[in-house]
PDB file of C-alpha atoms in Angstrom:
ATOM      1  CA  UNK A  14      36.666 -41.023-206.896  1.00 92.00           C
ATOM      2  CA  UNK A  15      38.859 -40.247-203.921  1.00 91.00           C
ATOM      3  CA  UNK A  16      37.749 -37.054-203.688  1.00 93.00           C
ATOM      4  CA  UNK A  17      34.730 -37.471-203.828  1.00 93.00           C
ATOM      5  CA  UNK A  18      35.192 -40.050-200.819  1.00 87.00           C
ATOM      6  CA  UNK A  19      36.704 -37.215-199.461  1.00 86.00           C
ATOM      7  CA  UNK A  20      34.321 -34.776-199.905  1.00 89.00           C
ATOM      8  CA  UNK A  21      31.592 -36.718-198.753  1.00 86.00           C
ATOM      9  CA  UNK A  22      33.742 -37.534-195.069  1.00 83.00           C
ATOM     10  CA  UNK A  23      34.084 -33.556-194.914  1.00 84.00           C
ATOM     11  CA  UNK A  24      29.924 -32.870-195.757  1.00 88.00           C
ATOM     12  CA  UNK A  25      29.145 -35.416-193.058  1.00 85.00           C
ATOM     13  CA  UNK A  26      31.418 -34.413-190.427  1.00 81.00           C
ATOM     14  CA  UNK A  27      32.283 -38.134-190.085  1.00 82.00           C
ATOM     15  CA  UNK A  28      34.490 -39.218-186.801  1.00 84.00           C
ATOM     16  CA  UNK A  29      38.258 -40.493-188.372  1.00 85.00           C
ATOM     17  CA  UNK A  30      40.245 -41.844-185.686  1.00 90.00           C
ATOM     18  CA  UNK A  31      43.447 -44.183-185.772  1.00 93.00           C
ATOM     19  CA  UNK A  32      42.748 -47.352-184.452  1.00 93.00           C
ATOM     20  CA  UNK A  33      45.103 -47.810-180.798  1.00 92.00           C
ATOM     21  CA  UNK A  34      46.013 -51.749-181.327  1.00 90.00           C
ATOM     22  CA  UNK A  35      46.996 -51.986-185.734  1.00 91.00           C
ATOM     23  CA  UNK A  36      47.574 -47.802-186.454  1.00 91.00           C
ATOM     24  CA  UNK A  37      45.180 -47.363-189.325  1.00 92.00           C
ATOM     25  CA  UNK A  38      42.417 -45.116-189.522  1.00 90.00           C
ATOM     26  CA  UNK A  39      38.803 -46.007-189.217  1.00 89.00           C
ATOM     27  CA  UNK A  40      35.393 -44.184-188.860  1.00 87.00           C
ATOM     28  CA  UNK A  41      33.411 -44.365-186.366  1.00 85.00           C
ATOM     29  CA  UNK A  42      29.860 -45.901-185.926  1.00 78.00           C
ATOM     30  CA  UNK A  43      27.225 -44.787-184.058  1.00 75.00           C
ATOM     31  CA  UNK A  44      27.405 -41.756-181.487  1.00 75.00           C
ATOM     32  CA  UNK A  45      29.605 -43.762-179.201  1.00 77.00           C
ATOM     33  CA  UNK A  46      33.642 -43.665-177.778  1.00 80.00           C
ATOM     34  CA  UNK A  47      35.869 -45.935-179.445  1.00 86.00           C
ATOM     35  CA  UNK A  48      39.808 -46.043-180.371  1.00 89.00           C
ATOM     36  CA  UNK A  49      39.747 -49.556-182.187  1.00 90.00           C
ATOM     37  CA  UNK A  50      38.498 -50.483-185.816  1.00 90.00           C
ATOM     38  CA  UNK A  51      36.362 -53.489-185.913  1.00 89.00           C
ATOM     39  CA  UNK A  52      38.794 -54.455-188.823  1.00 91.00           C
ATOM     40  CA  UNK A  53      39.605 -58.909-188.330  1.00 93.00           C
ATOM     41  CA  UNK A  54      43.586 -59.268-187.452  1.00 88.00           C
ATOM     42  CA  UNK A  55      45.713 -60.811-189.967  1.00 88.00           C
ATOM     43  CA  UNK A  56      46.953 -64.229-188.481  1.00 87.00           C
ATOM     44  CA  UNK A  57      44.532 -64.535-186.185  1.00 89.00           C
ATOM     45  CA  UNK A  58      40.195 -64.520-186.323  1.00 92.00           C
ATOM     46  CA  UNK A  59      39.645 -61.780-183.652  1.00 94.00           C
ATOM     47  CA  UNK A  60      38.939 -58.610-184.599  1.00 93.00           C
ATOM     48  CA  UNK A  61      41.345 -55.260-182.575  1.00 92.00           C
ATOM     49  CA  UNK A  62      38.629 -54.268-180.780  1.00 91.00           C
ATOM     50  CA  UNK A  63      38.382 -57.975-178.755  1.00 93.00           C
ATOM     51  CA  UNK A  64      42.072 -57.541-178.808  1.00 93.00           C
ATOM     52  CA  UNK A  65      42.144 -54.378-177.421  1.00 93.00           C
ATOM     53  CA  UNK A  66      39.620 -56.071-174.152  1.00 93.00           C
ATOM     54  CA  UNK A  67      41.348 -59.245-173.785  1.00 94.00           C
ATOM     55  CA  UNK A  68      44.668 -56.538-173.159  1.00 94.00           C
ATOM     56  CA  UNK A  69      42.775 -54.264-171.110  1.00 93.00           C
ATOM     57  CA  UNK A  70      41.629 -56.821-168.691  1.00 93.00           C
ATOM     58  CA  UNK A  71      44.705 -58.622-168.344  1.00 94.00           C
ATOM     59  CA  UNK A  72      46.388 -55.264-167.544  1.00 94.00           C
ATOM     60  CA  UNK A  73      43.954 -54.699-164.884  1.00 92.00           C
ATOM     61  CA  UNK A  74      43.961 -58.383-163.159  1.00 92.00           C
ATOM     62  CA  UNK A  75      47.628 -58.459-163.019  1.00 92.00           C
ATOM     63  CA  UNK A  76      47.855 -54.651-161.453  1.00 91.00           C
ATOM     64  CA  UNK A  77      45.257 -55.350-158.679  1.00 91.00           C
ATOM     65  CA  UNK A  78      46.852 -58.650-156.543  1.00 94.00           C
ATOM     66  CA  UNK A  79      43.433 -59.043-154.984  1.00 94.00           C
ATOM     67  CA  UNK A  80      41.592 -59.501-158.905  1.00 94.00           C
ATOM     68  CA  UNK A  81      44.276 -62.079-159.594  1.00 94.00           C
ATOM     69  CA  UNK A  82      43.376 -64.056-155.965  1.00 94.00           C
ATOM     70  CA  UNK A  83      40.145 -64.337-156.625  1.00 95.00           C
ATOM     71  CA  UNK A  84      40.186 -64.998-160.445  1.00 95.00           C
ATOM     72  CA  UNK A  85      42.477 -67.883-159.239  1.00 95.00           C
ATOM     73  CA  UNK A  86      39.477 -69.075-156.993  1.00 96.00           C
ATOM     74  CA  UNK A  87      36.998 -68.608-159.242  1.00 96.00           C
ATOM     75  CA  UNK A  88      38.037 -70.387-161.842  1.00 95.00           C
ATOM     76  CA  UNK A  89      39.479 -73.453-159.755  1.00 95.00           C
ATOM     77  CA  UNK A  90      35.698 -73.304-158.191  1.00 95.00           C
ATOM     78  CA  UNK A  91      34.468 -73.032-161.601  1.00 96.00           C
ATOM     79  CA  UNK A  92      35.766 -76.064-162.895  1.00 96.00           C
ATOM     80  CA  UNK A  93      34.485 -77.960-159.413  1.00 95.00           C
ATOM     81  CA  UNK A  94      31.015 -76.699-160.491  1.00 95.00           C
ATOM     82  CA  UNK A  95      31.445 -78.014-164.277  1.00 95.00           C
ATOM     83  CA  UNK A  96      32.590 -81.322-163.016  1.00 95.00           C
ATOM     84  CA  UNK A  97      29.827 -81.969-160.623  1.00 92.00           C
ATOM     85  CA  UNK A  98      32.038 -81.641-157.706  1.00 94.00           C
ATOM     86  CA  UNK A  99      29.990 -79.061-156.229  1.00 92.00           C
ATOM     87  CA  UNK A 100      26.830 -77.953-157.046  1.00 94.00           C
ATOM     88  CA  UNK A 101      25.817 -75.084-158.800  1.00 94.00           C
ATOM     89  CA  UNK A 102      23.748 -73.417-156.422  1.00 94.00           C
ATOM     90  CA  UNK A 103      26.900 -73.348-153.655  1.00 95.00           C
ATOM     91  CA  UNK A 104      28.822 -72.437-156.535  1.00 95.00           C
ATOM     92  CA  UNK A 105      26.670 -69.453-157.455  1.00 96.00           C
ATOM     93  CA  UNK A 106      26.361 -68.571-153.674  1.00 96.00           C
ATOM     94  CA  UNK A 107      30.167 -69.015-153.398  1.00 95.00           C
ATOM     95  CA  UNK A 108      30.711 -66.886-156.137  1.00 95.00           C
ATOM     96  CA  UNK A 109      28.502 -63.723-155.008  1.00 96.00           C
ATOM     97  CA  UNK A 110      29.597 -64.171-151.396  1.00 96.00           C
ATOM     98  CA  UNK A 111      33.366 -63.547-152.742  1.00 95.00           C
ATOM     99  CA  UNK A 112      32.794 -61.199-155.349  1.00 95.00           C
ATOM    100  CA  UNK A 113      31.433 -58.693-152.327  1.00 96.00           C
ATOM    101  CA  UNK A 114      34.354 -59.746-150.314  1.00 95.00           C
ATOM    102  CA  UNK A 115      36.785 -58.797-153.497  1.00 94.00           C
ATOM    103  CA  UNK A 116      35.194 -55.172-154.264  1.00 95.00           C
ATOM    104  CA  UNK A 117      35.848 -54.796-150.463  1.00 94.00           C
ATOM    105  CA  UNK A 118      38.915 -55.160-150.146  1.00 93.00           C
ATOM    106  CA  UNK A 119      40.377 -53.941-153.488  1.00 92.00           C
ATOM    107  CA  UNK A 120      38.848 -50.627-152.925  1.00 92.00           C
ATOM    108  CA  UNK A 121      40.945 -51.080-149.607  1.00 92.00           C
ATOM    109  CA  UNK A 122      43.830 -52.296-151.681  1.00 92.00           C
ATOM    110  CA  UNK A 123      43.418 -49.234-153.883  1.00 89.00           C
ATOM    111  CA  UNK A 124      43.502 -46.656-151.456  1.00 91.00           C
ATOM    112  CA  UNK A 125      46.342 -48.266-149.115  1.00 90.00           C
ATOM    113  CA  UNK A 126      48.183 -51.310-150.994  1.00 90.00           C
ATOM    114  CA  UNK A 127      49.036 -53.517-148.050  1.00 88.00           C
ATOM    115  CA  UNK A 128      49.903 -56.940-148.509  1.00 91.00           C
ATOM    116  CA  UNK A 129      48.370 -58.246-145.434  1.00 92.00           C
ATOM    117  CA  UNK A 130      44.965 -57.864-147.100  1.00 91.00           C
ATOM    118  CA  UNK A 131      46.081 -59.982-149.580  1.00 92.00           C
ATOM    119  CA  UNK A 132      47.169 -62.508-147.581  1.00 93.00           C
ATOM    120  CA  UNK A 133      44.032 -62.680-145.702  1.00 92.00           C
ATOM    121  CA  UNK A 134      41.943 -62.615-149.307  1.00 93.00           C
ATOM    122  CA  UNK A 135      44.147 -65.608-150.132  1.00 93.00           C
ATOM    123  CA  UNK A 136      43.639 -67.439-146.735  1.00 93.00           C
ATOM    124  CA  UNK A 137      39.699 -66.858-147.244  1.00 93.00           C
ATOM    125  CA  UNK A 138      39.296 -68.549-150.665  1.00 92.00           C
ATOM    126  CA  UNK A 139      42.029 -70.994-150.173  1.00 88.00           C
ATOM    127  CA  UNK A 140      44.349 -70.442-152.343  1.00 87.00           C
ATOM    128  CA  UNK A 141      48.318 -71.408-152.144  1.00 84.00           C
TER     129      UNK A 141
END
């Protein structure tokens, strides 16, 4: 039977990687770029490839100080909106107003990492 499983991976020309976040070796579906299974963790109810996301973006907020200021500020505005403190029309104008002002000046970050534009990021959302 297992080499007929084999066989039939060979005839098909099926895609056998090794899955980046548990080791072990998956196919792919579909004509797409993957390097995690879709295989559900032992321990916990999340499967590697949501792992593998929830790592990636944490990687990136905490390389970029400018993604970390404003994920600060949007989730402290965030939870002003849910509460009724603000409303969610300021909120949502709020949001888009900062989220230009962040691609801005991380592309600025990017190219020359100065922390003075971090300090003036911080001093226009209003964070500590």
């Amino acid at each position: 039977f297992a080499f007929y499983e084999f066989y039939l991976l060979l005839s098909t020309n099926a895609n056998v990687k090794r899955c980046s976040n548990c080791g072990r070796l998956f196919i792919c579906n579909g004509n797409y770029n993957t390097s995690c299974c879709d295989r559900v963790q032992e321990g916990t109810q999340k499967t590697c490839r949501e792992i593998m996301t929830q790592k990636k973006y944490k990687e990136k907020i905490s390389s970029n100080p400018i993604l970390k200021e404003y994920e600060k500020a949007y989730k402290r505005n965030y939870a002003r909106a849910t509460h009724k403190k603000i409303s969610k029309e300021s909120f949502r104008a709020w949001a888009e107003e900062a989220a230009n002002k962040r691609d801005v000046l991380s592309a600025k970050y990017l190219a020359d990492p100065d922390e003075n534009l971090v300090k003036e990021f911080k001093q226009y959302l209003g964070n500590r």
